[in-house]
XYZ file of C-alpha atoms in Angstrom:
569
model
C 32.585 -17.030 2.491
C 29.387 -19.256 3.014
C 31.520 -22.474 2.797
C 33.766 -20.998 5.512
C 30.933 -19.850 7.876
C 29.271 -23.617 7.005
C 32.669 -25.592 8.238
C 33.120 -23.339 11.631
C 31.820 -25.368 14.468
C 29.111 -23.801 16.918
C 31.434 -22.457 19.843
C 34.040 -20.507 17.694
C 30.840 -19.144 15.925
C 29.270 -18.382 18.816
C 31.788 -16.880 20.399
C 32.456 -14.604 17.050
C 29.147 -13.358 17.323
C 29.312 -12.698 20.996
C 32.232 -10.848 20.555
C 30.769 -9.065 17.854
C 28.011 -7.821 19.295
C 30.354 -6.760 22.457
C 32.556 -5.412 20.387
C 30.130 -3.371 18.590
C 28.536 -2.253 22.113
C 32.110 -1.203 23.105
C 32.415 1.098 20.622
C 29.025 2.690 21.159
C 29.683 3.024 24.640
C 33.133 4.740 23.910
C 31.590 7.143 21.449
C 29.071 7.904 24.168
C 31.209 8.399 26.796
C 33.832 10.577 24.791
C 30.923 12.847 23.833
C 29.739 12.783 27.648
C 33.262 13.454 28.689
C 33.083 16.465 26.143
C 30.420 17.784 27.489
C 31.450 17.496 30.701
C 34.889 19.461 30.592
C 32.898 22.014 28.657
C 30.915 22.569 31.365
C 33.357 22.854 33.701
C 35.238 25.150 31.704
C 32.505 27.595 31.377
C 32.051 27.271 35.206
C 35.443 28.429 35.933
C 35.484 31.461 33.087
C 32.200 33.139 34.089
C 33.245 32.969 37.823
C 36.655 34.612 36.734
C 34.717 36.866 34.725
C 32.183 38.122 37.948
C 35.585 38.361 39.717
C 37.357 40.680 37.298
C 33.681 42.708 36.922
C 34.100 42.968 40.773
C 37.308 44.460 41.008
C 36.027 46.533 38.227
C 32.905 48.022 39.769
C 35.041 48.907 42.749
C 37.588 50.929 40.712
C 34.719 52.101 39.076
C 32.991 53.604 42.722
C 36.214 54.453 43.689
C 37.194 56.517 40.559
C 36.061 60.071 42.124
C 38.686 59.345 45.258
C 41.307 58.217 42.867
C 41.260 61.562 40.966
C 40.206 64.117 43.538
C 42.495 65.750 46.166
C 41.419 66.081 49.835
C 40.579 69.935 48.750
C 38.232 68.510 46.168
C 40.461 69.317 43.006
C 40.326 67.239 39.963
C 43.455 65.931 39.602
C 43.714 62.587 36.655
C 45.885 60.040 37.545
C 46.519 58.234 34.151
C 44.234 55.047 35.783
C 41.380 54.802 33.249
C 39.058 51.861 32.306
C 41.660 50.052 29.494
C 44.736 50.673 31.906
C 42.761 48.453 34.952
C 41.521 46.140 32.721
C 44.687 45.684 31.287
C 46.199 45.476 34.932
C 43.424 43.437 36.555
C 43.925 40.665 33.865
C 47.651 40.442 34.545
C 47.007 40.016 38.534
C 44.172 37.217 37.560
C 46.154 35.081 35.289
C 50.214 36.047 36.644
C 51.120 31.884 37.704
C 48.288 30.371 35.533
C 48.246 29.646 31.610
C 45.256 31.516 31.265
C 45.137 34.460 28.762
C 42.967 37.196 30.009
C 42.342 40.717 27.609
C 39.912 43.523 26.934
C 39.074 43.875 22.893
C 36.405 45.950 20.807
C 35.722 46.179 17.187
C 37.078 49.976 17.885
C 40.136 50.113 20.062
C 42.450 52.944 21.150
C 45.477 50.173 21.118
C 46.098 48.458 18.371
C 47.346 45.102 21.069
C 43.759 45.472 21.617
C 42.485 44.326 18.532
C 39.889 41.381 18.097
C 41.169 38.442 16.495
C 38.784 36.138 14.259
C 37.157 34.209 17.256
C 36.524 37.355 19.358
C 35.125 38.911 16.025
C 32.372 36.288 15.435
C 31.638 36.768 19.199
C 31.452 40.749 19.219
C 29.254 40.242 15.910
C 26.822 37.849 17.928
C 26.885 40.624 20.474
C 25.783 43.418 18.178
C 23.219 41.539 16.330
C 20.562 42.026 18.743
C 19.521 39.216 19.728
C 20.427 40.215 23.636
C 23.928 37.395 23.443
C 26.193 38.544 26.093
C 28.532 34.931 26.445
C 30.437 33.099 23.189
C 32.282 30.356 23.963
C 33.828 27.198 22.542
C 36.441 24.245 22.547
C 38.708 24.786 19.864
C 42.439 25.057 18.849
C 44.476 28.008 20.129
C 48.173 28.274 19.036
C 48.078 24.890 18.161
C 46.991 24.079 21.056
C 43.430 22.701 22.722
C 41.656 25.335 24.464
C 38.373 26.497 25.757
C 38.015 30.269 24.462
C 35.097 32.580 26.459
C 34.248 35.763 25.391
C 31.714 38.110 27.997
C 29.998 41.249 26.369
C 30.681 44.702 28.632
C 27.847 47.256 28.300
C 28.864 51.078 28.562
C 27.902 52.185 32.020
C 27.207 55.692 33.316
C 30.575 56.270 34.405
C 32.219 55.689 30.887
C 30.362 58.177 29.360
C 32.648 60.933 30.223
C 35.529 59.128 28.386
C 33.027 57.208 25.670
C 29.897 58.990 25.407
C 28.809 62.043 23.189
C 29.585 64.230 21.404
C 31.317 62.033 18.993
C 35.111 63.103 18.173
C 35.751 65.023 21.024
C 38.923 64.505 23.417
C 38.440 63.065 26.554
C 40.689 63.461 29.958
C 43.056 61.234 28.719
C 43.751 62.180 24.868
C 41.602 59.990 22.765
C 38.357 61.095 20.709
C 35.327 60.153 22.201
C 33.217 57.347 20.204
C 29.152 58.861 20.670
C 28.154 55.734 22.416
C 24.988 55.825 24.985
C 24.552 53.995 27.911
C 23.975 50.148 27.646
C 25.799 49.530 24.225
C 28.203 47.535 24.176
C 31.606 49.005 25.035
C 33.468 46.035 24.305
C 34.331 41.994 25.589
C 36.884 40.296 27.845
C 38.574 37.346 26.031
C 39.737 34.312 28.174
C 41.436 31.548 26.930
C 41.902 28.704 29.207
C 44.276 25.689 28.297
C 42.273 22.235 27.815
C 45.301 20.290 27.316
C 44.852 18.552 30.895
C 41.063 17.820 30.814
C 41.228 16.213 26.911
C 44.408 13.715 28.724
C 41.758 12.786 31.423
C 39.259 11.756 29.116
C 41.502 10.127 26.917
C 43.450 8.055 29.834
C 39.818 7.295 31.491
C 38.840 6.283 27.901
C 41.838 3.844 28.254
C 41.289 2.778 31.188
C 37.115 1.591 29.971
C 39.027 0.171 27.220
C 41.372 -1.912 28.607
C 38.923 -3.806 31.262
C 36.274 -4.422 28.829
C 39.036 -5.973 26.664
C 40.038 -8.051 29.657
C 36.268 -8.839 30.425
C 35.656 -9.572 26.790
C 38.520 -12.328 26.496
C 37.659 -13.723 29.983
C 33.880 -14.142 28.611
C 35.198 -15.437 25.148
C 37.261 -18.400 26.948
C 34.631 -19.306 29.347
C 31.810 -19.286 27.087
C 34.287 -21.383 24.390
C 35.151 -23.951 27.129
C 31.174 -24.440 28.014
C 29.676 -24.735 24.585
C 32.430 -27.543 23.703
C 31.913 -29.203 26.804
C 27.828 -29.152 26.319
C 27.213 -28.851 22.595
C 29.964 -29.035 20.310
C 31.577 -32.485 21.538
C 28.188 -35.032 22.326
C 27.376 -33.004 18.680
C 30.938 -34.649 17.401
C 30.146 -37.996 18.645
C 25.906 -38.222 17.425
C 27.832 -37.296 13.897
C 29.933 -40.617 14.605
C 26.957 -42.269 15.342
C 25.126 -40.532 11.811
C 28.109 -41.749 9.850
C 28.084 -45.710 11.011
C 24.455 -45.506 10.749
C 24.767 -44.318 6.940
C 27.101 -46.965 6.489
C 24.435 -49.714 7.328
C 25.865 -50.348 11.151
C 22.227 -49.130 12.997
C 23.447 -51.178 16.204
C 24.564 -47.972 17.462
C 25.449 -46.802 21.101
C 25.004 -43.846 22.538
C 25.496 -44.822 26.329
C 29.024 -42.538 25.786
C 26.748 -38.756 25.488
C 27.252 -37.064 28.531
C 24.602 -33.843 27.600
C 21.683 -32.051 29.363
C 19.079 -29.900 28.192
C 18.317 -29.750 24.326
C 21.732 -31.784 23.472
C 20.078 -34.759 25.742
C 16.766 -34.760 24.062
C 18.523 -34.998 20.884
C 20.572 -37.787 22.036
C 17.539 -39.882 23.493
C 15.418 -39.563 20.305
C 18.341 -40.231 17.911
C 18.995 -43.500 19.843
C 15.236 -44.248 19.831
C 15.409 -43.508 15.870
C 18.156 -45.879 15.654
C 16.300 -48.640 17.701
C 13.715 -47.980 14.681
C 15.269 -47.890 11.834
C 16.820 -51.450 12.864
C 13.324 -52.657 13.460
C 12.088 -51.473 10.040
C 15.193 -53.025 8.081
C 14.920 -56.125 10.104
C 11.207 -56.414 8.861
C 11.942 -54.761 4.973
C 12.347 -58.440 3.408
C 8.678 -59.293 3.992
C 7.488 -55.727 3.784
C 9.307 -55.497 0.393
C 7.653 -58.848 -1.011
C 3.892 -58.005 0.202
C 4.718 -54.223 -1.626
C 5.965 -56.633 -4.758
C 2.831 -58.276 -4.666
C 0.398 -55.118 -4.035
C 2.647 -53.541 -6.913
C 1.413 -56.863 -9.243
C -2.172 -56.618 -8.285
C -2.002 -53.105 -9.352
C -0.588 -53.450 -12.660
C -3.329 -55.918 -13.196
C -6.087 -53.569 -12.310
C -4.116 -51.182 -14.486
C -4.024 -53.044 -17.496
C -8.246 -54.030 -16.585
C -8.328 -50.254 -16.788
C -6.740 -49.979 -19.939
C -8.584 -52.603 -22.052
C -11.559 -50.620 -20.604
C -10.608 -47.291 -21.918
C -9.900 -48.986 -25.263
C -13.570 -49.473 -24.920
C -14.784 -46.132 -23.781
C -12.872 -44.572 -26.811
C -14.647 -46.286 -29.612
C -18.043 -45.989 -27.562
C -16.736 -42.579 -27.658
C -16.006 -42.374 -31.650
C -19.449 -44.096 -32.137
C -20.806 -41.260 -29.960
C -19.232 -38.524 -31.788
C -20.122 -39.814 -35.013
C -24.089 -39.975 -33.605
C -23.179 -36.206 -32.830
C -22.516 -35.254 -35.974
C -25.071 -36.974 -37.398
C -27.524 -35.484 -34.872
C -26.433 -32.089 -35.583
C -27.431 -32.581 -39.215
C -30.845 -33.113 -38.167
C -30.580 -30.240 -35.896
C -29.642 -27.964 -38.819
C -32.005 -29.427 -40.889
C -34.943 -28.919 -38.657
C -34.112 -25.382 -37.838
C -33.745 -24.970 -42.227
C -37.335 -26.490 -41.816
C -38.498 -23.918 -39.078
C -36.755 -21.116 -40.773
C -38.602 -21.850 -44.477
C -41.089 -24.539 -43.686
C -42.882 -22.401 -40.781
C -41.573 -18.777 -40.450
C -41.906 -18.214 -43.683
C -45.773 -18.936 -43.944
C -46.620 -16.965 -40.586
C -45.059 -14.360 -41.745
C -47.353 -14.396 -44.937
C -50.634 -15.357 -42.614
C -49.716 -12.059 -40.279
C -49.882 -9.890 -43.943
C -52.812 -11.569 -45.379
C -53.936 -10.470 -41.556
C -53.156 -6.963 -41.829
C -54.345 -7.041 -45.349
C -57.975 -7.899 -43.868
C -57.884 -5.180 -41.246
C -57.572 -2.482 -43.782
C -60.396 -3.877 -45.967
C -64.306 -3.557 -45.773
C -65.716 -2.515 -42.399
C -66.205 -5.711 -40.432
C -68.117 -6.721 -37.759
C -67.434 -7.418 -34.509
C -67.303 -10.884 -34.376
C -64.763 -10.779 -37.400
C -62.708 -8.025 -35.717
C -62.129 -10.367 -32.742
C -61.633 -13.304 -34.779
C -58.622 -11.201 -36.432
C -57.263 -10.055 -33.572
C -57.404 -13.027 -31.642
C -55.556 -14.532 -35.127
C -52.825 -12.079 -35.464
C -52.133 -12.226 -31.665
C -51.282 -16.134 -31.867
C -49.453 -16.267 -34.844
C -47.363 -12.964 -33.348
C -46.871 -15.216 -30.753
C -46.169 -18.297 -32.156
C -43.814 -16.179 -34.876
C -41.559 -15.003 -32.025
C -41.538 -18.421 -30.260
C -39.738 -19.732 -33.653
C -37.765 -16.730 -34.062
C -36.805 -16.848 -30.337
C -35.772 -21.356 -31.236
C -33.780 -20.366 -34.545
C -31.617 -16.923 -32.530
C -30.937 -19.393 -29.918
C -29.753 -22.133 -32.237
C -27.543 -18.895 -34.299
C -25.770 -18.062 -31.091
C -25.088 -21.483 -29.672
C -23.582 -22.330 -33.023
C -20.902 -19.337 -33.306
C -22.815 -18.126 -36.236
C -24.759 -14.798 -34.013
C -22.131 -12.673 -34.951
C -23.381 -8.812 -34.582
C -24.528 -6.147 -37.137
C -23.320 -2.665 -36.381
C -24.812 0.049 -37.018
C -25.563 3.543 -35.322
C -29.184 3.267 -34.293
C -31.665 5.305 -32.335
C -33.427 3.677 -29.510
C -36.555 5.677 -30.816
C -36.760 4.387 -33.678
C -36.850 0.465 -32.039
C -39.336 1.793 -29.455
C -41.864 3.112 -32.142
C -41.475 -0.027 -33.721
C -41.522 -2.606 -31.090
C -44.781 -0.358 -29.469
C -46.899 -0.714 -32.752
C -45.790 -4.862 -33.299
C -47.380 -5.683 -29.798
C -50.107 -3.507 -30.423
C -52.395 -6.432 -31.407
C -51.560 -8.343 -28.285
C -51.973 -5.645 -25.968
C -55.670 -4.411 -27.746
C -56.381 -8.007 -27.059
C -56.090 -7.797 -23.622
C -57.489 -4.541 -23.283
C -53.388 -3.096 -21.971
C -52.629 0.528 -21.915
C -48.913 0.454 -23.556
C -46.766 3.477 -22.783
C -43.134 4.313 -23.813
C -41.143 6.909 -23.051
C -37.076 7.967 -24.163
C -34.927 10.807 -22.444
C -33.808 14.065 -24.467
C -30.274 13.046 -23.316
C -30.412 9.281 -24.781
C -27.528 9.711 -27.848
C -27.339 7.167 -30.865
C -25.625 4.256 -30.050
C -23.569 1.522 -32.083
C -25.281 -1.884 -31.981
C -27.085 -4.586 -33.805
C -30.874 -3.138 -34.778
C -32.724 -6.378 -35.334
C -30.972 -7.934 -32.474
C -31.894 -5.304 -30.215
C -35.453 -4.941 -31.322
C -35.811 -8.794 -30.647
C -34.713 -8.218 -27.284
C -37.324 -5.510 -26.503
C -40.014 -7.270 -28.175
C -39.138 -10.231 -26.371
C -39.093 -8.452 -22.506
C -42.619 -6.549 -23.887
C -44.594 -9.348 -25.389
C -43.596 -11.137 -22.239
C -44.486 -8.351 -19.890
C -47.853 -8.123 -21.701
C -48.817 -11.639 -21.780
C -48.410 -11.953 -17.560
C -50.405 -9.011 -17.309
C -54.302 -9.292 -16.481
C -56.709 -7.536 -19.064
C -56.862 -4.137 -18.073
C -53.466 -3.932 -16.764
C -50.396 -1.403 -17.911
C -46.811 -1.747 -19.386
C -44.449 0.921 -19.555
C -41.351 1.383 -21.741
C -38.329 4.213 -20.514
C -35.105 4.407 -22.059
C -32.026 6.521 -20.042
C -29.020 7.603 -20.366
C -26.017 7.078 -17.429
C -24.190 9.713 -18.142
C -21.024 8.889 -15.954
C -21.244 5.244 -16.659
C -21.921 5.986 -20.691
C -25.074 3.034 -20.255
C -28.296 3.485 -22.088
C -30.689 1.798 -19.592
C -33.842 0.196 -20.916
C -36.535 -0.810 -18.716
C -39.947 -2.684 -18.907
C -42.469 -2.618 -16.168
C -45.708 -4.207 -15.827
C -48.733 -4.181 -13.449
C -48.447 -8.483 -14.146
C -48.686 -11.579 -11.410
C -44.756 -10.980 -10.334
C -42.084 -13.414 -9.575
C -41.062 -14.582 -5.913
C -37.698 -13.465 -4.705
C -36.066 -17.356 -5.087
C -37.474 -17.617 -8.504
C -35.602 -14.681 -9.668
C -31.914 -16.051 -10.297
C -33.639 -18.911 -12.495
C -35.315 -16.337 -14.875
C -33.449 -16.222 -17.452
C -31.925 -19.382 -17.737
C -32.932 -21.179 -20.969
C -36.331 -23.542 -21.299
C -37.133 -22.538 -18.095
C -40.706 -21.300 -17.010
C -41.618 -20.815 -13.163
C -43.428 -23.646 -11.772
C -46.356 -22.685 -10.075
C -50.211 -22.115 -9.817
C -50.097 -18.643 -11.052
C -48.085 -19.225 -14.182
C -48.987 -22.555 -14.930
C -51.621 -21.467 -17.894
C -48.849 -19.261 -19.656
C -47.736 -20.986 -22.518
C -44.327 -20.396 -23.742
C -40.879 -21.832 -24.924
C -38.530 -20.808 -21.779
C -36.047 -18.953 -24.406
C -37.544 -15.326 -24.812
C -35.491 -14.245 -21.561
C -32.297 -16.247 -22.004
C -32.034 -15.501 -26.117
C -32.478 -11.578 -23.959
C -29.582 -12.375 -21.902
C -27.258 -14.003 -24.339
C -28.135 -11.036 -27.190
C -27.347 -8.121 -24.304
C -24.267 -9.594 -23.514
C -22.734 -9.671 -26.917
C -23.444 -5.948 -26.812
C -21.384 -5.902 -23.909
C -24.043 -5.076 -21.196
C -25.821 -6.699 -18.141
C -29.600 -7.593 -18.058
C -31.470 -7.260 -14.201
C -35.100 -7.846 -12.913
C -37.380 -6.518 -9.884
C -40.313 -8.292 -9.222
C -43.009 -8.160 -6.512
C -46.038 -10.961 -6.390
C -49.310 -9.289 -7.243
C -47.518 -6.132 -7.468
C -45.895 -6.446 -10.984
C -42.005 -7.148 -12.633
C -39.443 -4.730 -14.193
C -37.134 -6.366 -16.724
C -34.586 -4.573 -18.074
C -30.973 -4.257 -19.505
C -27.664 -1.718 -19.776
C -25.532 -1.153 -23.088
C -22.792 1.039 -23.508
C -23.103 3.866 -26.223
C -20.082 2.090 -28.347
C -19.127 -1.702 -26.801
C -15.615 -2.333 -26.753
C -14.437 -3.628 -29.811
C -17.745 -2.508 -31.780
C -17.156 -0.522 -35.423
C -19.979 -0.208 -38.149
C -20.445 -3.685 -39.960
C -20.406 -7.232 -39.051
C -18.421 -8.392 -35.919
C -18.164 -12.360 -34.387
C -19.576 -12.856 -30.578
C-alpha cells in the first residue's frame, strides 16, 4: 500500500484527497440535512394535528352548549335523542377525515365499544397521560400498517357536562344504558387518535436529498478535472522534466538546461536553484583534480604527524610503566610509614597519656605540677588524635575502613567523648555541656568510628574557643525522617560565610589572622565527613564570626545495608 501511494504522482493524489475530504463533507452534510428534513416534516405534522384537534374540540364544545336544546322540547320536557359524547365524536371524526387518508378516533383504557379500544401506541400515550406528570400530547413518526405515518394522540379531561353520563356514583346506569365509571371532573375521560400518512413528506426529502446529491456529484467531478488539468500543467510536468534533468546529472552530464521549465511560484524557485546547483556542481568537478591532489597531500602530512604521535605515545607508556612502578614503590613507603606511626608513635603516647593519668591519681601535687600535667596530657591528647586522625584517613582512602556494627547508645559515646576532652577543656578554663533526648533509640553503627567523629568536631570546637568560653553537645531524634541528629556548638572565633564550603575538605585550615595560631593537620573535619558518610548520613555547619560555629551530622537509626558485624565502605 505504501509503494502504491509512493509511485502516484502529485495531481491524481491530490485530487484523491480533495475528493476525499468532499466526499466525506457530502456525507455529513446529507446526514445533516436528512435529520433537518426529519425534523422539519415532524413539525409540520404536529402543526396540522393539533389544529385538527382545536377544530374537532370546537365542534365539540358547541354540541356540548347545545346539548340542553338537543334534548329538550319547546315545553321544556326532557326528551334523549340517542346523540351522546362517543356518538359525535364518532361522527365528527368521519366529517373531518371523509376525502383525506387521515384516521381520526376516540379511545380510553375503559370503553363502552369494544372498536374503541386502545391499541399499543395509544396505550403508551394514555399511560403518559395518567402518570401525572400533567402530559396532555404523544406523538411520533413511526410505521402504521406498514406504512410511514405520523401518529398524535390529545388527552380529553372529563368536563362538567359528562358527569351526568361519567361521573358518580360508580355502576349506576346513565340516560343511555351504560354504567357510570365514578370519575370527577378534570380526569381524564379519554384521547383522540390521529394518524396522518407521511408517505408524501419522507418522498420530498428523499427526492430533495437526490437532488443535493446529484449537483454536488456534478460539482465534485467538475472540481476534480479542473484541479487535475492545473496541477499537471504547474507542478506535475516542469516536476517530470527537473527529474530528466536529476537523471543526466546522476549520470555525469551536469551541462544541463533548464531554459525548457515553463513554472511560477514554488515550481520556479525550484527550477532556478536546481540550475544554479548544476552551474555548481560543474564548477566543483571541473576544479576536483587539484582539490583531490592538495587533499592527497594534506592526507600525507597527516599520517606523518600521526605516526610523530605514535612514536610519542610509545614514549608516554613506558614513562608511564616507570611511573607506576615509582607508585608502587611509593605506596610501600606510605604503608610503611603509617606501620611506623601506628607502632613507632601511637603506641608510646598512648603509654605517656597513662603514665599521665597514673600521676594525677598519686600524691597531692602542687600547683605548678598540676599545670605542668595538664598542660602535658592536653598536647599529647592532641597530638594522639592528630595521628589517629593521619592513620583513619590513610584506612579509608585505601578500601580497608570497612565498618563495625554494632547496636550502640549515643549516651554511652557522649559520656565518653565528654570525660576524654575533659583535660583540654580544664585547660582552657571551658564549661562542657551535653545533653541526649528521652526519644533518641539505639542505633546500628560503628562505636569507635563514631566516637572519633565526635571527639574530633569537640576537641575542635574546644580548641577555637577563648578560655572561658562554652561548648555544648545535643543529640535528637527526627522522628519522621528516622535521623539521630548530633550537634556541637561553641561560643569560638566562627567561620565567614565563603569559608564554609571549604571546611571540610581534607588538609585544609582557613587562612586568616584569626586562625592563623591554631595548629592542626586539616583532616579532623574531612576524616568527620568521610566516616558519616559510610554511615549513610550528611554532615552540615553554621557559623557566625565572633559569634561562634555549630558542627554537626545526621545518621539513620539502621543505614541501608547495615547488619551487626563487619561491613566494606
Amino acid at each position: 500500500m505504501g509503494e502504491r501511494l509512493r509511485r502516484l504522482r502529485i495531481g491524481t493524489l491530490f485530487v484523491l484527497v480533495l475528493l476525499s475530504v468532499i466526499l466525506v463533507a457530502l456525507v455529513c452534510y446529507v446526514a445533516f440535512s436528512s435529520q433537518q428534513h426529519s425534523q422539519q416534516a415532524e413539525s409540520q405534522l404536529l402543526a396540522q394535528a393539533q389544529a385538527f384537534t382545536k377544530e374537532m374540540d370546537a365542534v365539540w364544545q358547541f354540541f356540548d352548549v347545545n346539548q340542553d336544546t338537543i334534548n329538550y322540547d319547546e315545553e321544556g320536557n326532557f326528551e334523549f335523542k340517542g346523540l351522546y359524547c362517543s356518538i359525535v365524536g364518532k361522527g365528527v371524526g368521519a366529517i373531518f377525515s371523509a376525502g383525506s387518508d387521515y384516521t381520526v378516533r376516540y379511545t380510553n383504557v375503559e370503553v363502552r365499544n369494544k372498536f374503541d379500544r386502545p391499541d399499543e401506541f395509544e396505550s403508551a400515550a394514555l399511560a403518559a397521560f395518567a402518570d401525572g406528570s400533567g402530559t396532555t400530547e404523544y406523538y411520533e413518526m413511526t410505521v402504521y400498517e406498514g406504512k410511514p405515518v405520523f401518529r398524535y394522540v390529545s388527552a380529553i379531561p372529563l368536563k362538567k357536562s359528562c358527569l351526568q353520563c361519567h361521573g358518580e356514583p360508580k355502576g349506576e346506569l346513565d340516560i343511555t344504558g351504560y354504567p357510570k365509571e365514578g370519575l370527577k371532573e378534570g380526569d381524564l375521560a379519554g384521547a383522540i387518535s390521529i394518524i396522518i400518512p407521511a408517505g408524501s413528506y419522507i418522498e420530498d426529502q428523499q427526492q430533495t436529498l437526490f437532488v443535493t446529491v446529484c449537483f454536488f456529484a456534478i460539482l465534485i467531478a467538475l472540481i476534480a478535472v479542473t484541479m487535475f488539468a492545473v496541477i499537471s500543467r504547474v507542478v506535475t510536468k516542469p516536476l517530470e522534466k527537473l527529474a530528466l534533468a536529476a537523471t543526466d546529472m546522476s549520470d555525469g552530464k551536469l551541462d544541463v538546461s533548464l531554459d525548457s521549465i515553463r513554472a511560477q511560484g514554488e515550481i520556479g524557485d525550484l527550477t532556478m536553484r536546481f540550475a544554479s546547483m548544476a552551474r555548481q556542481l560543474e564548477e566543483a568537478y571541473t576544479g576536483l583534480e587539484e582539490k583531490v591532489a592538495d587533499k592527497t597531500e594534506e592526507i600525507q602530512h597527516a599520517n606523518k604527524i600521526l605516526e610523530q604521535q605514535r612514536k610519542q605515545l610509545e614514549l608516554s607508556n613506558e614513562l608511564l610503566q616507570q611511573a607506576n612502578k615509582q607508585l608502587v614503590i611509593d605506596n610501600q613507603y606510605k604503608d610503611d610509614f603509617l606501620a611506623v606511626m601506628s607502632h613507632e608513635l601511637r603506641t608510646p603516647l598512648t603509654a605517656i597519656l597513662t603514665f599521665i593519668e597514673v600521676l594525677e591519681h598519686e600524691r597531692p601535687k602542687s600547683a605548678k605540677e598540676k599545670d605542668a600535667l595538664r598542660e602535658l596530657k592536653s598536647n599529647t591528647v592532641v597530638l594522639l588524635n592528630m595521628i589517629n586522625d593521619t592513620l583513619e584517613m590513610a584506612a579509608i582512602q585505601s578500601g580497608h575502613g570497612g565498618l563495625v556494627v554494632d547496636e550502640i547508645d549515643l549516651m554511652d559515646i557522649v559520656n565518653y567523648v565528654h570525660d576524654s576532652v575533659s583535660s583540654l577543656a580544664n585547660r582552657k578554663n571551658i564549661a562542657v555541656r551535653s545533653s541526649v533526648d528521652r526519644n533518641v533509640p539505639i542505633i546500628m553503627g560503628d562505636w569507635e568510628r563514631l566516637r572519633h567523629v565526635l571527639e574530633n568536631l569537640l576537641t575542635n570546637a574546644i580548641k577555637f574557643t577563648d578560655e572561658g568560653g562554652e561548648v555544648d553537645i545535643s543529640v535528637s531524634f527526627d522522628e519522621q525522617g528516622e535521623m539521630v541528629i548530633v550537634r556541637v556548638r561553641d561560643s569560638g572565633i566562627g567561620i565567614k560565610s565563603e569559608d564554609l564550603p571549604r571546611v571540610f575538605e581534607r588538609f585544609t585550615q582557613i587562612e586568616n589572622s584569626t586562625t592563623r595560631g591554631y595548629n592542626g593537620s586539616g583532616l579532623g573535619l574531612s576524616v568527620v565527613k568521610e566516616i558519616v558518610e559510610m554511615h549513610g548520613g550528611s554532615v552540615f555547619v553554621k557559623s557566625e564570626p565572633g559569634v561562634g560555629s555549630e558542627f554537626g551530622f545526621s545518621i539513620p537509626v539502621v543505614a541501608e545495608g547495615c547488619e551487626r558485624g563487619n561491613i566494606d565502605e
